[in-house]
PDB file of C-alpha atoms and ligand atoms in Angstrom:
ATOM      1  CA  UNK G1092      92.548 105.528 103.254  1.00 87.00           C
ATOM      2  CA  UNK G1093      90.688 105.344 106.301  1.00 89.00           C
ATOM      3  CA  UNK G1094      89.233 108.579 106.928  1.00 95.00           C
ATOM      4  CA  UNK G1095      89.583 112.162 106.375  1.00 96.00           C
ATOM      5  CA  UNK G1096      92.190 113.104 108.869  1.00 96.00           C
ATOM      6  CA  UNK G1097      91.820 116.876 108.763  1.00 96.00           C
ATOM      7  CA  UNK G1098      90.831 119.910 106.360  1.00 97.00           C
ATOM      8  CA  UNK G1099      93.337 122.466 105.526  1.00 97.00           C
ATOM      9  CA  UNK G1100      92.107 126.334 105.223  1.00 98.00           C
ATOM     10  CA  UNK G1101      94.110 128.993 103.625  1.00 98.00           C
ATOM     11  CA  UNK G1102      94.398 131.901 105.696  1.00 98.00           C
ATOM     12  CA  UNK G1103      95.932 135.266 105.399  1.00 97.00           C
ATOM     13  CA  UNK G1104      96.917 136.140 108.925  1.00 97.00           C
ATOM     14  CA  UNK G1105      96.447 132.987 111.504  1.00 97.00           C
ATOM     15  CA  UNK G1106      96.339 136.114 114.471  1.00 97.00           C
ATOM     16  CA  UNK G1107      92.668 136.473 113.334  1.00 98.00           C
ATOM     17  CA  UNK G1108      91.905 133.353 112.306  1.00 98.00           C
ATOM     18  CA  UNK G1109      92.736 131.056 115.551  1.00 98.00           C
ATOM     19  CA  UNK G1110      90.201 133.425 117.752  1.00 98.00           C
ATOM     20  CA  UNK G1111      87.974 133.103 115.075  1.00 98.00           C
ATOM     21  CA  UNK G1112      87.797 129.402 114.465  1.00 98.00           C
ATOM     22  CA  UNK G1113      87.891 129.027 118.609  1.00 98.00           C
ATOM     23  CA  UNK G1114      84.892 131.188 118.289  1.00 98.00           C
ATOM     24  CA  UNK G1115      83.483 129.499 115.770  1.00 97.00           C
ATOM     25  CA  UNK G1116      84.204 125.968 116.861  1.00 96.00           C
ATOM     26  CA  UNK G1117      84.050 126.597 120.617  1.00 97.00           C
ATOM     27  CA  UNK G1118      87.005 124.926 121.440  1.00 97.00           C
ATOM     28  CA  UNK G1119      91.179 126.094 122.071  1.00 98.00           C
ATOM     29  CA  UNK G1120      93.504 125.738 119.008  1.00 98.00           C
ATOM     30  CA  UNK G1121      95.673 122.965 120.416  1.00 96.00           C
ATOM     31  CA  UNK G1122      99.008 123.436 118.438  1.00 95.00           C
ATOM     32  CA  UNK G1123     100.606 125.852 116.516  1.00 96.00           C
ATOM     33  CA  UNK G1124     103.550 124.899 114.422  1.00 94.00           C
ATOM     34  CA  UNK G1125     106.013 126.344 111.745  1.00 94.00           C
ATOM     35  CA  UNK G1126     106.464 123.471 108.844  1.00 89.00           C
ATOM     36  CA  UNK G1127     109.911 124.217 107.585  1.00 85.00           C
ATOM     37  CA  UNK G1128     109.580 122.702 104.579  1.00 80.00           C
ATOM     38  CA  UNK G1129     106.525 123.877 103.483  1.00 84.00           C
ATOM     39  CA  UNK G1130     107.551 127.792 104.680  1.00 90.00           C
ATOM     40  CA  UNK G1131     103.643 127.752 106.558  1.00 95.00           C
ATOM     41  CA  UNK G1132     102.748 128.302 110.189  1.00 96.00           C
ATOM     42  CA  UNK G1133      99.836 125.809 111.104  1.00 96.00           C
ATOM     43  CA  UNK G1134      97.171 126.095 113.915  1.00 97.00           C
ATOM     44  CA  UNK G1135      95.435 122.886 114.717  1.00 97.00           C
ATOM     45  CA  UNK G1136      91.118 122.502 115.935  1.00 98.00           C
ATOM     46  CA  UNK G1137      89.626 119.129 116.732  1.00 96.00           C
ATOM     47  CA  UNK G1138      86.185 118.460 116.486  1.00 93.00           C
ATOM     48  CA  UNK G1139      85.381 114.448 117.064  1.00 92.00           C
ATOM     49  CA  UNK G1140      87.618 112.245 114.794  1.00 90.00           C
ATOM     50  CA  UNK G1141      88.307 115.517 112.233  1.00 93.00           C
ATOM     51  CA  UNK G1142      90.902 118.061 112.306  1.00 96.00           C
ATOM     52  CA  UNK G1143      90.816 121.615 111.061  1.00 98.00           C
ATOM     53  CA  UNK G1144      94.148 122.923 109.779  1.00 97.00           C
ATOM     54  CA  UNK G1145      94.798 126.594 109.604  1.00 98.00           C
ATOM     55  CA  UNK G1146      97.759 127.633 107.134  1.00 97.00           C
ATOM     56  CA  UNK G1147      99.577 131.416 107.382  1.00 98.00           C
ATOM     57  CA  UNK G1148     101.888 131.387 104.754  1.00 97.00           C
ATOM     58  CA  UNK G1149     105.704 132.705 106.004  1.00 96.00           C
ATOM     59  CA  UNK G1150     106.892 133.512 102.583  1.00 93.00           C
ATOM     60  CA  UNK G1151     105.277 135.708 100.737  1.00 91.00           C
ATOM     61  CA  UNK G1152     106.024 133.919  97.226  1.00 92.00           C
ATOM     62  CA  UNK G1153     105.184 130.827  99.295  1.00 92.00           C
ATOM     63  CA  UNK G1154     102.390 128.060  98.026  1.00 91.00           C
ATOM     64  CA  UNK G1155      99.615 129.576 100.457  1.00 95.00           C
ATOM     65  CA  UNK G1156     100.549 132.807  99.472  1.00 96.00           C
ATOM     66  CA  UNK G1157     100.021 132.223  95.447  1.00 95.00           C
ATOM     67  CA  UNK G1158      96.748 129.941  96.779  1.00 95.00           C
ATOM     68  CA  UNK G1159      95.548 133.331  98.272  1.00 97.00           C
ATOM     69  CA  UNK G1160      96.735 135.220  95.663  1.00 96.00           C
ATOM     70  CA  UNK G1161      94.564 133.103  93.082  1.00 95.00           C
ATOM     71  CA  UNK G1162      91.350 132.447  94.758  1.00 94.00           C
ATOM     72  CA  UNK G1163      91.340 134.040  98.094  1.00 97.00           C
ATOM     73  CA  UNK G1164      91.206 132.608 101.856  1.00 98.00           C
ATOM     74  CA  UNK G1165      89.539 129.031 101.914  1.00 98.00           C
ATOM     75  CA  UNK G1166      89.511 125.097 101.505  1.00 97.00           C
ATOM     76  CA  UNK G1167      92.718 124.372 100.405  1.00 97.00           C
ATOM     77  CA  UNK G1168      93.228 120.520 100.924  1.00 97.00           C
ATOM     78  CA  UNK G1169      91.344 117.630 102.171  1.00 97.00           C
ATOM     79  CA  UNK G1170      94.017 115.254 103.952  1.00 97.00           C
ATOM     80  CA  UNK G1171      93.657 111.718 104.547  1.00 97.00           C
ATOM     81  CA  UNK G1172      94.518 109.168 107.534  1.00 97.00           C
ATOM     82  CA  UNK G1173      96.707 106.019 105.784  1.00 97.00           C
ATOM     83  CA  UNK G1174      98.362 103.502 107.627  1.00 96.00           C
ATOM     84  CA  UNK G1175     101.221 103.103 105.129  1.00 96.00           C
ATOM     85  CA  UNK G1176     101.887 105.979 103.072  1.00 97.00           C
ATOM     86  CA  UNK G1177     104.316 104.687 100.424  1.00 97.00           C
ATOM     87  CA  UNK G1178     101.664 101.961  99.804  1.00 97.00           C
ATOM     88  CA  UNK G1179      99.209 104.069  99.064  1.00 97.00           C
ATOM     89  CA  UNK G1180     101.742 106.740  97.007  1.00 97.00           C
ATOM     90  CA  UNK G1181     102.205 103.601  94.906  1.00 97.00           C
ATOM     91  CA  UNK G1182      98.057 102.308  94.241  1.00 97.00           C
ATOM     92  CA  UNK G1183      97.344 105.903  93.380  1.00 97.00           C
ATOM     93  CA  UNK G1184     100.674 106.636  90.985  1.00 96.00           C
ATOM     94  CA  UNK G1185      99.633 102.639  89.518  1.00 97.00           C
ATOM     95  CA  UNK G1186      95.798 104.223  89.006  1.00 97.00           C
ATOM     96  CA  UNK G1187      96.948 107.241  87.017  1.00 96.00           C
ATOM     97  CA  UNK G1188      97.340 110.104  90.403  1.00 97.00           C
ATOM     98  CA  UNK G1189      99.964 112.866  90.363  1.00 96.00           C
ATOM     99  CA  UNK G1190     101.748 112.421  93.209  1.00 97.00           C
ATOM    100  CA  UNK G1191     103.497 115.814  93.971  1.00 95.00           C
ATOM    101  CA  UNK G1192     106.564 114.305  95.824  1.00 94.00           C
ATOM    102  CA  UNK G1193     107.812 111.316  95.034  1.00 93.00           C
ATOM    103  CA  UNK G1194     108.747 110.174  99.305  1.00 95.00           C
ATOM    104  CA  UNK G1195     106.948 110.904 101.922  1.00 96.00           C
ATOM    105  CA  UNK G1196     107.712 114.469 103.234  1.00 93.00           C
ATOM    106  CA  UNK G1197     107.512 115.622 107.119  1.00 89.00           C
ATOM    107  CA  UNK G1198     104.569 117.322 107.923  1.00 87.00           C
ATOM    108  CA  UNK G1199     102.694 119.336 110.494  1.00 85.00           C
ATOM    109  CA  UNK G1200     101.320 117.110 113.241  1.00 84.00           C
ATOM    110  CA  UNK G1201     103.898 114.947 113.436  1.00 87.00           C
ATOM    111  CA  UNK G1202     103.036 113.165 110.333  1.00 91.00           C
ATOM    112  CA  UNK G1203     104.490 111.995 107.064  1.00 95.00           C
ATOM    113  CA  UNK G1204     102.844 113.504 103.996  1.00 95.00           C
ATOM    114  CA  UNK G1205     102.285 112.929 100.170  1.00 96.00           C
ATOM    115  CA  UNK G1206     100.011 115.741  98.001  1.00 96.00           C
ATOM    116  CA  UNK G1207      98.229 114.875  95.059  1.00 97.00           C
ATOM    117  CA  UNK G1208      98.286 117.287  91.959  1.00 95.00           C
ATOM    118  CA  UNK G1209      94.850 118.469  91.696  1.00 94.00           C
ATOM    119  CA  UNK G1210      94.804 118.247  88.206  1.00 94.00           C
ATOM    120  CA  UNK G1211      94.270 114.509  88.112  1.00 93.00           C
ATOM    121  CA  UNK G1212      91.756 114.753  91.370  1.00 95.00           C
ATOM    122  CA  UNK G1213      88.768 117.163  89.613  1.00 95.00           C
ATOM    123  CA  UNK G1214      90.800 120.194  91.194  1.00 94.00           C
ATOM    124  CA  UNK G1215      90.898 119.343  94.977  1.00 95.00           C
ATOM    125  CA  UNK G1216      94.342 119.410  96.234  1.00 96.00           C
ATOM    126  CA  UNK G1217      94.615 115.592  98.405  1.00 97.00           C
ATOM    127  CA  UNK G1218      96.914 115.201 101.127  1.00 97.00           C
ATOM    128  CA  UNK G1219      97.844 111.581 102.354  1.00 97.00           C
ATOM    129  CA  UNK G1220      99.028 111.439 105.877  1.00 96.00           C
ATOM    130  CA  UNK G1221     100.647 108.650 108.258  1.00 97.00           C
ATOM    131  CA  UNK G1222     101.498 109.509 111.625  1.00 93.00           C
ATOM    132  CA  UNK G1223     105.208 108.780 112.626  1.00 89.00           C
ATOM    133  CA  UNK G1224     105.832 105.902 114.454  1.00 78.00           C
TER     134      UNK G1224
HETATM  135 ZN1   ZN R1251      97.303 119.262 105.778  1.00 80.39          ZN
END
């Protein structure tokens, strides 16, 4: 892992949330996207190195929605930068991990993904990411 790529926040309608976190961060969202396979829009910040990830479920029984649902709006991932994802799917499944796929999935951001179950991470919900060569 070589650094934390970007932080993904729950949100309940991106519409508010992008002027808010350009407010808040003082800078233009610089991509919205719909992730197909994950049934979320995204809104992407960046601030330095780090990116902030806004996610609007689509789906109302969708896994943002339940997040929401559960606990409210917030922190719902920490994602990290790896330069070969299936290497590091495999050192984390050898050390114990719950890898929540088992291949890399497509992302937002034009990245390839792998989430860790939180139970095995003291409840924080890890996302490894490799951008697409
Ligand atoms: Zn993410």
């Amino acid at each position: 892992m070589r650094k934390v790529e970007h932080i993904g926040i729950a949100v309940k309608d991106i519409s508010v949330s992008v002027p808010l976190f350009e407010k808040l961060l003082d800078i233009a969202c610089y991509k919205t996207e719909m992730v197909e396979s994950e049934l979320v829009n995204t809104a992407f910040f960046k601030k330095g190195e780090t990116k902030i990830e806004l996610l609007e479920s689509v789906d109302p029984e969708g896994v943002i929605a339940k997040f929401i649902d559960r606990k409210g709006e917030g922190i719902h991932h920490i994602a990290f930068d790896v330069d070969d994802i299936e290497a590091e799917m495999r050192r984390l499944q050898n050390e114990g991990f719950v890898l929540l796929n088992e291949t890399p999935k497509q992302g937002a951001d034009n990245k390839l993904v792998c989430f860790l179950h939180p139970k095995s991470t003291n409840g924080v919900l890890i996302e490894l990411c490799q951008e697409k060569k």
